[in-house]
XYZ file of C-alpha atoms in Angstrom:
645
model
C -0.003 -0.018 -0.043
C 1.547 3.234 -1.107
C 0.122 5.200 1.744
C 2.453 3.266 4.173
C 5.446 3.863 1.964
C 4.621 7.642 1.808
C 4.016 8.006 5.468
C 5.990 5.432 7.724
C 4.250 6.837 10.741
C 1.103 5.015 9.625
C 2.708 1.574 10.011
C 1.058 0.835 13.402
C -2.307 1.325 11.701
C -1.747 -0.872 8.720
C -4.367 -3.431 9.895
C -7.031 -0.498 10.274
C -6.185 0.814 6.759
C -6.307 -2.690 5.365
C -9.786 -3.147 6.935
C -10.973 0.077 5.556
C -9.911 -1.038 2.018
C -11.671 -4.416 2.432
C -14.839 -2.698 3.554
C -14.609 -0.250 0.567
C -14.137 -3.252 -1.832
C -17.008 -5.123 -0.221
C -19.379 -2.279 -0.430
C -18.356 -1.670 -4.160
C -18.931 -5.341 -4.871
C -22.402 -5.311 -3.282
C -23.403 -2.351 -5.468
C -21.634 -3.251 -8.687
C -22.010 -6.651 -10.314
C -19.171 -8.012 -12.544
C -18.949 -6.212 -15.799
C -20.771 -3.079 -14.604
C -19.534 0.149 -13.253
C -20.660 2.314 -10.354
C -21.589 5.039 -12.931
C -23.926 2.715 -14.803
C -25.937 1.908 -11.620
C -26.372 5.125 -9.749
C -29.451 6.251 -11.660
C -32.065 7.022 -9.003
C -32.876 10.272 -10.655
C -33.687 8.351 -13.888
C -36.113 6.026 -12.308
C -37.710 8.021 -9.381
C -39.322 11.333 -9.907
C -41.391 12.537 -12.851
C -40.741 11.208 -16.337
C -42.656 11.437 -19.645
C -44.096 8.138 -20.827
C -46.255 7.090 -23.880
C -49.368 7.386 -21.676
C -48.454 10.691 -20.220
C -46.382 10.923 -17.054
C -44.990 8.341 -14.698
C -44.101 9.312 -11.177
C -42.261 7.125 -8.693
C -41.306 7.696 -5.163
C -39.455 5.759 -2.358
C -41.387 6.002 0.985
C -41.144 2.630 2.865
C -42.987 3.621 5.909
C -45.976 5.235 4.085
C -49.444 3.467 3.884
C -50.668 5.784 1.243
C -49.357 8.314 -1.256
C -51.293 10.784 -3.316
C -50.092 13.405 -5.839
C -51.835 16.662 -6.060
C -51.202 19.941 -7.696
C -52.245 22.507 -10.397
C -52.929 19.636 -12.716
C -55.699 18.224 -10.632
C -56.977 21.236 -8.633
C -54.967 20.090 -5.550
C -57.153 17.121 -5.205
C -55.475 14.745 -2.732
C -57.792 11.770 -3.509
C -57.761 11.550 -7.275
C -54.184 10.439 -7.988
C -53.100 7.852 -5.480
C -49.942 5.926 -6.015
C -49.611 2.133 -6.202
C -47.265 0.238 -3.902
C -44.758 -1.719 -5.865
C -42.941 -3.336 -2.863
C -39.639 -2.477 -1.130
C -40.974 0.923 -0.243
C -41.542 1.961 -3.865
C -44.601 3.694 -5.232
C -45.786 4.520 -8.771
C -48.570 6.253 -10.755
C -49.076 6.826 -14.367
C -50.883 10.071 -15.098
C -52.520 10.086 -18.552
C -52.117 13.175 -20.709
C -50.091 16.150 -20.228
C -49.001 17.930 -17.098
C -47.903 21.397 -18.225
C -44.351 22.402 -17.735
C -44.118 24.513 -14.634
C -46.999 22.885 -12.850
C -46.790 22.945 -9.014
C -47.153 19.627 -7.159
C -46.990 18.305 -3.632
C -47.220 14.754 -2.167
C -49.906 13.817 0.449
C -48.639 11.014 2.482
C -50.180 8.879 5.282
C -47.728 7.262 7.712
C -48.443 5.783 11.144
C -51.823 7.372 11.192
C -50.667 10.866 10.279
C -51.351 12.832 7.084
C -48.253 14.617 5.859
C -47.407 17.048 3.117
C -44.022 16.629 1.279
C -42.097 17.817 -1.667
C -41.351 14.970 -4.170
C -37.767 13.880 -3.505
C -36.395 14.252 -7.025
C -37.949 17.470 -8.070
C -35.677 19.482 -10.209
C -37.206 22.726 -9.102
C -38.837 23.841 -5.900
C -40.439 27.179 -5.336
C -41.794 29.124 -2.414
C -45.082 31.029 -2.326
C -44.352 34.557 -1.485
C -47.603 34.901 0.444
C -47.999 31.656 2.288
C -44.227 31.014 2.421
C -44.980 27.329 1.658
C -42.806 25.292 -0.760
C -44.062 23.190 -3.624
C -42.307 21.066 -6.199
C -42.456 22.100 -9.832
C -42.688 19.768 -13.008
C -39.748 20.952 -15.063
C -39.543 19.850 -18.659
C -39.154 22.718 -20.963
C -40.398 22.395 -24.566
C -36.868 23.135 -25.690
C -33.986 21.454 -23.770
C -30.939 23.494 -23.309
C -28.407 23.200 -26.141
C -24.924 22.977 -24.987
C -22.341 25.047 -27.153
C -19.013 23.719 -25.688
C -18.351 20.126 -25.615
C -15.536 18.158 -24.078
C -14.363 20.820 -21.736
C -11.025 20.059 -19.709
C -10.046 22.153 -16.755
C -6.881 24.258 -17.152
C -3.916 24.580 -14.973
C -2.862 26.201 -12.810
C -5.923 25.725 -10.721
C -6.890 29.239 -9.671
C -10.442 29.019 -7.970
C -12.664 32.102 -7.644
C -15.181 31.056 -4.839
C -18.643 32.552 -5.641
C -21.989 33.084 -4.142
C -24.169 34.048 -7.068
C -26.907 35.493 -4.902
C -24.677 38.080 -3.283
C -22.715 38.921 -6.372
C -24.590 42.118 -7.439
C -23.711 45.513 -6.170
C -27.364 46.333 -5.400
C -28.894 45.155 -2.143
C -30.793 42.276 -3.720
C -30.476 38.631 -4.578
C -28.603 38.272 -7.964
C -29.341 35.683 -10.601
C -27.509 33.177 -12.645
C -28.143 35.281 -15.691
C -26.817 38.488 -14.008
C -23.724 36.618 -12.840
C -23.052 35.198 -16.195
C -23.144 38.684 -17.944
C -21.647 40.847 -15.236
C -19.231 38.654 -13.012
C -17.897 35.966 -15.313
C -16.043 38.463 -17.534
C -14.411 39.906 -14.367
C -13.241 36.533 -13.346
C -11.885 35.812 -16.786
C -10.010 39.179 -16.838
C -8.409 38.453 -13.508
C -6.985 35.218 -14.618
C -8.829 32.639 -12.559
C -9.301 29.272 -14.271
C -12.149 27.997 -12.205
C -15.124 29.121 -10.164
C -16.509 27.354 -7.185
C -20.293 27.921 -6.738
C -21.929 27.912 -3.279
C -25.599 27.555 -2.465
C -26.640 25.719 -5.664
C -28.887 23.057 -4.143
C -32.362 24.302 -2.798
C -32.288 25.464 0.716
C -35.234 27.102 2.593
C -33.159 29.672 4.563
C -31.106 31.986 2.443
C -28.821 32.920 5.374
C -27.600 29.364 5.649
C -25.113 30.212 2.792
C -26.645 27.176 1.002
C -25.344 24.682 3.581
C -28.656 23.584 5.015
C -30.079 21.862 1.955
C -33.625 20.621 1.705
C -33.961 19.371 -1.953
C -30.902 17.640 -3.222
C -31.810 17.550 -6.904
C -33.274 21.022 -7.170
C -31.443 24.103 -8.289
C -32.297 26.863 -5.960
C -35.126 28.919 -7.421
C -33.886 32.147 -5.829
C -31.133 32.319 -8.436
C -32.913 31.355 -11.489
C -33.959 28.286 -13.563
C -31.996 25.101 -14.375
C -31.464 26.325 -17.835
C -29.973 29.645 -16.641
C -27.469 27.574 -14.548
C -26.492 25.580 -17.502
C -25.889 28.777 -19.452
C -23.729 30.023 -16.854
C -21.744 26.738 -16.845
C -21.636 26.676 -20.630
C -20.490 30.387 -20.866
C -17.744 29.715 -18.356
C -16.547 26.738 -20.332
C -16.360 29.012 -23.405
C -14.036 31.328 -21.432
C -11.855 28.465 -20.411
C -13.256 28.474 -16.902
C -13.968 25.222 -14.917
C -17.057 25.237 -12.744
C -16.970 23.373 -9.326
C -20.028 22.836 -7.270
C -20.216 22.972 -3.543
C -22.012 19.820 -2.783
C -23.538 19.216 0.589
C -23.842 15.578 1.598
C -22.610 16.043 5.248
C -25.945 17.027 6.789
C -29.534 17.991 5.698
C -31.905 20.572 6.963
C -34.387 19.550 9.741
C -37.335 21.042 7.880
C -39.912 18.238 6.983
C -42.489 19.748 4.766
C -39.793 20.908 2.154
C -36.924 18.630 3.206
C -36.215 14.811 3.451
C -35.352 14.591 7.151
C -38.700 12.705 7.961
C -39.935 12.263 4.370
C -41.867 9.017 4.856
C -43.048 10.020 8.498
C -40.017 8.298 10.182
C -36.813 9.877 11.343
C -34.695 6.895 10.023
C -35.526 6.753 6.330
C -32.432 8.765 5.436
C -30.930 9.687 8.697
C -29.725 7.935 11.898
C -31.983 7.970 14.859
C -31.518 9.658 18.113
C -28.365 11.470 19.048
C -26.293 10.037 16.220
C -28.905 11.493 13.723
C -28.658 15.184 15.061
C -25.760 17.438 14.584
C -25.306 19.299 17.934
C -23.870 22.493 16.573
C -25.619 22.875 13.263
C -29.076 21.872 14.377
C -29.406 19.644 11.242
C -30.000 16.013 10.642
C -27.250 13.429 9.771
C -27.377 10.787 6.908
C -27.022 7.141 7.513
C -24.327 6.313 5.128
C -24.344 2.607 6.014
C -27.802 2.151 4.439
C -27.834 0.977 1.030
C -30.749 3.155 -0.211
C -29.132 6.213 1.263
C -25.876 5.593 -0.442
C -27.599 5.106 -3.803
C -29.580 8.245 -3.265
C -26.575 10.361 -2.640
C -24.459 8.742 -5.328
C -27.168 9.211 -7.844
C -27.182 12.878 -6.661
C -23.382 13.099 -7.478
C -24.054 11.643 -10.948
C -26.968 13.954 -11.497
C -25.036 17.191 -10.950
C -22.021 16.057 -12.851
C -23.965 14.933 -15.908
C -27.133 17.101 -15.983
C -25.213 20.506 -15.447
C -21.736 19.385 -16.595
C -20.037 20.549 -13.527
C -16.210 19.973 -13.761
C -15.778 19.174 -10.187
C -17.352 18.984 -6.688
C -16.222 20.389 -3.474
C -17.462 18.124 -0.606
C -18.590 20.261 2.279
C -18.155 19.386 5.928
C -16.120 16.168 5.529
C -14.656 16.447 9.047
C -18.228 16.285 10.509
C -18.871 13.211 8.412
C -15.680 11.315 9.389
C -16.101 11.363 13.103
C -18.956 10.702 15.555
C -17.874 13.862 17.479
C -17.922 15.767 14.167
C -14.505 17.404 15.089
C -16.199 19.606 17.547
C -13.745 20.912 20.147
C -11.127 18.356 18.977
C -7.494 19.131 18.173
C -6.125 16.460 15.862
C -2.605 16.017 17.043
C -2.193 12.105 17.210
C -2.450 9.466 14.503
C -4.676 7.266 16.724
C -7.386 9.805 16.541
C -7.965 8.824 12.794
C -8.336 5.192 13.748
C -10.458 5.207 16.880
C -13.940 4.123 17.614
C -14.891 7.790 16.974
C -14.136 7.350 13.421
C -17.211 6.689 11.174
C -16.219 3.946 8.850
C -19.518 4.060 6.984
C -18.886 7.708 6.034
C -15.500 6.836 4.781
C -16.809 4.079 2.517
C -19.479 6.552 1.205
C -16.743 9.150 0.338
C -14.600 6.581 -1.422
C -17.513 5.428 -3.516
C -18.388 9.067 -4.357
C -14.956 9.892 -5.590
C -14.826 6.586 -7.585
C -18.039 7.657 -9.135
C -16.870 11.075 -10.048
C -13.834 9.830 -11.860
C -15.782 7.158 -13.704
C -18.247 9.817 -15.006
C -15.465 12.306 -15.864
C -11.711 11.343 -15.509
C -10.878 15.014 -15.329
C -13.379 15.705 -12.491
C -11.961 17.897 -9.812
C -12.677 16.492 -6.370
C -11.947 18.758 -3.393
C -12.219 17.776 0.353
C -13.114 20.237 3.021
C -11.488 18.373 5.897
C -9.778 20.301 8.728
C -8.810 17.102 10.585
C -5.900 16.223 8.366
C -7.239 12.557 7.812
C -4.394 10.616 6.243
C -4.926 9.383 2.679
C -7.709 11.911 1.907
C -6.059 12.925 -1.385
C -4.562 9.566 -2.363
C -5.965 7.169 -4.942
C -8.002 4.175 -3.800
C -5.291 1.904 -5.092
C -2.808 3.729 -2.766
C -5.048 3.206 0.284
C -6.793 6.658 0.155
C -10.163 8.379 -0.306
C -9.700 9.423 -3.938
C -9.893 13.218 -3.645
C -7.628 15.344 -5.713
C -7.227 18.189 -3.364
C -7.818 19.064 0.353
C -8.436 22.629 1.327
C -5.359 23.968 3.297
C -7.782 25.125 6.121
C -5.079 25.607 8.691
C -3.448 28.367 6.740
C -6.262 30.962 6.772
C -6.790 30.087 10.453
C -3.164 30.847 11.096
C -3.547 34.175 9.292
C -6.355 35.151 11.581
C -4.188 34.216 14.555
C -1.454 36.467 13.137
C -3.900 39.301 12.811
C -4.628 39.123 16.509
C -0.900 39.538 17.394
C 1.578 42.295 17.199
C 3.143 42.263 13.723
C 6.686 42.019 15.330
C 5.549 38.794 16.936
C 4.602 36.976 13.865
C 6.517 33.726 13.781
C 7.785 33.365 10.092
C 8.974 29.812 10.926
C 5.473 28.820 11.786
C 4.115 30.690 8.801
C 6.360 28.712 6.479
C 5.263 25.578 8.261
C 1.566 26.295 7.726
C 2.369 27.308 4.054
C 4.248 24.237 3.082
C 3.194 21.230 5.343
C 1.173 18.558 3.478
C 0.253 14.977 3.939
C 2.798 13.065 2.056
C 1.902 12.706 -1.609
C -1.262 14.847 -1.276
C -2.170 18.104 -2.912
C -3.860 21.075 -1.210
C -5.737 24.173 -2.223
C -4.029 27.245 -0.558
C -5.916 30.441 0.414
C -5.583 33.474 2.630
C -9.307 33.614 3.206
C -12.501 32.015 1.926
C -16.144 32.976 2.704
C -15.617 31.506 6.129
C -13.206 34.253 7.258
C -15.465 36.990 5.844
C -18.680 36.107 7.735
C -20.107 38.058 10.632
C -18.214 37.125 13.727
C -14.940 37.436 11.833
C -13.296 39.884 9.605
C -11.571 39.924 6.211
C -7.785 40.205 6.295
C -7.828 43.866 5.030
C -10.528 44.748 7.690
C -8.427 43.156 10.417
C -5.435 45.315 9.454
C -7.141 48.708 8.320
C -10.201 48.592 10.440
C -12.307 51.850 10.453
C -9.749 53.767 8.412
C -10.964 51.904 5.353
C -14.096 54.039 5.524
C -12.270 57.307 5.109
C -8.756 56.860 3.805
C -8.932 54.618 0.796
C -8.478 57.495 -1.651
C -5.346 57.309 -3.636
C -4.373 60.869 -2.681
C -4.881 60.092 1.024
C -1.950 58.995 3.289
C -2.811 56.850 6.236
C -0.171 54.701 7.895
C -2.701 52.011 8.999
C -4.182 51.728 5.508
C -0.662 51.722 3.903
C 0.505 48.856 6.195
C -2.704 46.938 5.393
C -2.238 47.225 1.708
C 1.429 46.256 1.751
C 0.749 43.197 4.075
C -2.406 42.180 2.119
C -0.252 41.962 -1.172
C 2.603 40.098 0.650
C 0.411 37.508 2.219
C -1.452 36.842 -1.040
C 1.729 36.420 -3.093
C 3.341 34.098 -0.568
C 0.094 32.042 -0.341
C -0.364 31.783 -4.121
C 3.311 30.899 -4.631
C 3.739 28.225 -1.949
C 0.566 27.739 -0.019
C -0.946 25.027 -2.151
C -0.981 23.063 -5.459
C -3.978 25.168 -6.318
C -5.104 28.742 -5.072
C -8.571 29.992 -3.986
C -9.928 33.425 -3.404
C -13.533 34.393 -2.323
C -14.993 36.955 -4.745
C -14.250 40.567 -3.910
C -11.499 39.711 -1.397
C -8.815 40.092 -4.031
C -9.401 43.844 -3.925
C -9.886 44.032 -0.266
C -13.610 44.145 -0.189
C -14.545 46.137 3.032
C -16.543 44.842 6.055
C -18.047 41.346 6.398
C -20.766 39.272 4.997
C -24.053 39.193 6.738
C -27.079 37.736 4.976
C -30.650 39.023 5.586
C -31.963 37.861 8.990
C -34.161 39.070 11.798
C -31.076 40.560 13.641
C -30.253 42.909 10.758
C -33.890 43.782 9.790
C -33.553 41.319 6.816
C -31.232 43.698 4.996
C -29.173 42.819 1.953
C -26.677 45.583 2.578
C -23.821 43.289 3.650
C -24.798 40.424 1.288
C -23.510 42.029 -1.901
C -20.198 42.966 -3.677
C -19.138 46.507 -4.217
C -17.368 46.049 -7.499
C -17.415 49.899 -8.112
C -14.842 50.325 -5.315
C -12.378 48.169 -7.294
C -13.120 49.891 -10.624
C -12.855 53.359 -9.265
C -9.320 54.568 -10.294
C -9.401 57.136 -7.517
C -9.478 54.473 -4.830
C -6.768 52.169 -3.534
C -8.997 49.046 -4.014
C -8.001 49.608 -7.649
C -4.357 48.924 -6.665
C -5.195 45.623 -5.084
C -7.254 44.569 -8.067
C -4.265 45.205 -10.447
C -2.049 43.383 -8.053
C -4.126 40.227 -7.994
C -4.425 40.134 -11.813
C -0.681 40.686 -12.218
C 0.173 38.069 -9.460
C -1.798 35.287 -11.051
C -0.427 36.051 -14.505
C 3.144 36.165 -13.380
C 3.097 32.994 -11.504
C 1.193 31.231 -14.316
C 2.922 32.628 -17.360
C 6.503 32.378 -16.113
C 6.037 28.825 -15.151
C 6.587 29.547 -11.520
C 3.378 28.025 -10.161
C 3.659 24.396 -9.166
C 7.485 24.181 -9.042
C 9.009 22.914 -5.763
C 9.959 25.644 -3.196
C 13.036 25.778 -1.019
C 13.445 27.999 1.963
C 16.863 29.749 2.078
C 16.173 32.118 5.097
C 13.569 32.411 7.790
C 14.672 35.044 10.163
C 12.353 36.362 12.833
C 14.716 38.925 14.123
C 15.286 40.530 10.785
C 11.769 39.710 9.657
C 12.971 38.150 6.281
C 11.547 35.109 4.520
C 13.465 34.122 1.448
C 12.754 31.088 -0.729
C 13.283 29.822 -4.359
C 10.965 28.366 -6.971
C 12.921 27.310 -10.078
C 14.924 30.260 -11.486
C 13.096 32.703 -9.171
C 14.167 33.998 -5.692
C 11.285 35.334 -3.608
C 12.335 37.750 -0.794
C 9.712 39.086 1.670
C 10.648 41.751 4.134
C 8.027 41.845 7.036
C 9.980 44.463 8.854
C 8.082 47.694 9.583
C 11.060 50.047 9.016
C 14.319 48.256 8.032
C 15.549 47.789 4.441
C 18.035 45.090 3.592
C 20.595 44.457 0.954
C 20.229 40.656 0.316
C 23.117 38.857 -1.582
C 22.292 37.184 -4.890
C 24.073 34.247 -6.467
C 26.431 34.893 -9.285
C 24.721 34.423 -12.512
C 24.578 35.519 -16.166
C 21.341 37.313 -15.701
C 19.471 38.882 -12.956
C 16.312 40.980 -13.070
C 13.411 41.907 -10.820
C 10.639 39.944 -12.224
C 7.886 41.080 -9.840
C 7.563 43.571 -6.990
C 4.629 44.090 -4.532
C 5.579 47.804 -4.361
C 5.419 48.658 -8.054
C 3.613 52.032 -8.642
C 0.662 50.364 -10.389
C 0.046 48.482 -7.238
C 0.179 51.595 -5.105
C 3.859 51.348 -4.268
C 7.017 53.541 -4.729
C 8.994 51.362 -7.267
C 9.007 52.427 -10.878
C 8.348 49.233 -12.958
C 11.066 47.865 -15.171
C 13.695 50.026 -13.573
C 16.181 47.855 -11.648
C 18.669 50.531 -10.761
C 18.786 51.389 -7.075
C 17.167 47.984 -6.125
C 19.301 45.511 -8.125
C 22.974 45.903 -7.439
C 26.146 43.943 -8.133
C 26.330 42.805 -4.547
C 22.537 41.946 -4.102
C 19.049 43.264 -4.142
C 17.459 45.887 -1.894
C 14.400 44.610 -0.053
C 12.383 47.483 1.488
C 10.066 47.243 4.399
C 6.777 45.432 3.828
C 7.624 44.547 0.314
C 7.943 41.251 -1.522
C 10.523 41.161 -4.404
C 10.881 38.329 -6.927
C 14.307 38.080 -8.716
C 14.872 35.967 -11.724
C 18.367 34.524 -11.541
C 19.664 32.578 -14.542
């Protein structure tokens, strides 16, 4: 097993790792007969739900504890007696409805279970809408007369993997909920111009509470109606592909909303159809329900959901949310992962591990180029190793410890920053695994925290961001913002991620409409005009981000191995190499240094965080005064990259 060769410290747990692989192989063999593939069998969405038939429509549902099911809606005047389903056995129900049900018709399921009459949304609805007056949700029959015609075929994600994390709903400057169509027209061109090669879309699956950021899902097969139609989402993906941009979806299989009328937590009237019972079925911190990954029907449902999003909407990858919560019975709450035995203890949920291994296997069967990203803060060994190597099969793990460390730095005095620890956080990986590096994602921008720029500039951002304005706190914030982004993008991961707007230092935090803020959208939007205004310093940061990505990609710097040459806390210097490039970062507040350079035929400054177009004092393409025979001058709070050949 390669995992043991890569990490000898795992040797005491060889038996546990072997057992995991055996259980994975057993689960796979139970699902996949010889000669078949997992992808050919995970088709719940093609059997259940609403499908045209020669007689009209056929509708199937899985509700094992129900004693009676009836479909009602616009098509039958909401009559709960006229269209009852027939039991097929094994919890399956079916009805054939003669004639036409118009596209866009609203439907609900009336269900009897254990003497109770319940209202539910059909599980496989592709669209769910909320009545603006009653606030009640209903499923929608969705079969447009003209299916979406894809323009771009066979898209393959580009490298380097620069991910722009997006929430479509808050992507408008106006205090409103933006749409897929508006995002496609107004925001995608920005992302392309900046040089990002992928977007990661949050809050795509239907969720009843907007303020959950899309993480309390109710309807797994429905595109959230707040943002537009399924076809408008396809247009977004298709347009991105035409721009060379991959589209990654945030998929939430780690928990499900408690809501019963519009969710699946108690779909058939029991609390155990999809979820665990009792304490194990309830997340103590998120107040949500937890799936039973050991149940064959639940695995098939979730795996069919993976296939649905990858095939129906042609997503290029999936970012699996909340994996740490899945992996452990304690959900990682209040746990510091400091010992290997914590990964192989009774607290580890083997059933969830098997499900994740099946999900990654399925993703690669559907699309060998599928990008699979794990949000795991525990550091579970093997997360991003292949199944054959003893791993989970993900391509990347989010480097979640790095942004957490940046916040820790923000709470310290600048002179107390430990550059050795910073280098450790930037470069530490599980052996053989790849990570996505980032200074901050949406997590660090939510209410209760601050963006990096807001940590450093604070209230002075409100009054001193004019280019003609001089303010020491703002100047310090801009300088360090650029330095931390450069070092993160250069060595913090095998891919890079940024949350929309943070590249130009978007002010303040994110706060979705809620009772506590009078249901305001004021902080759930993006103020693009700040970055576009040539009179404001946000414009400097925008130019820096674009130039940084282009430099690292075009010069072939990104992805090369890095070697630390100097890490000096007293002098506040961090120096490392990547290929032919020498990176020098001076975190000192007031001291410049002349750093020696190796003898070579050619030496030139390739990139400088203090170039004038980035709001600095260095004239671009002029090396005199900085590049000398005996070395290079590195000024306070600047990052200099020298090409040495």
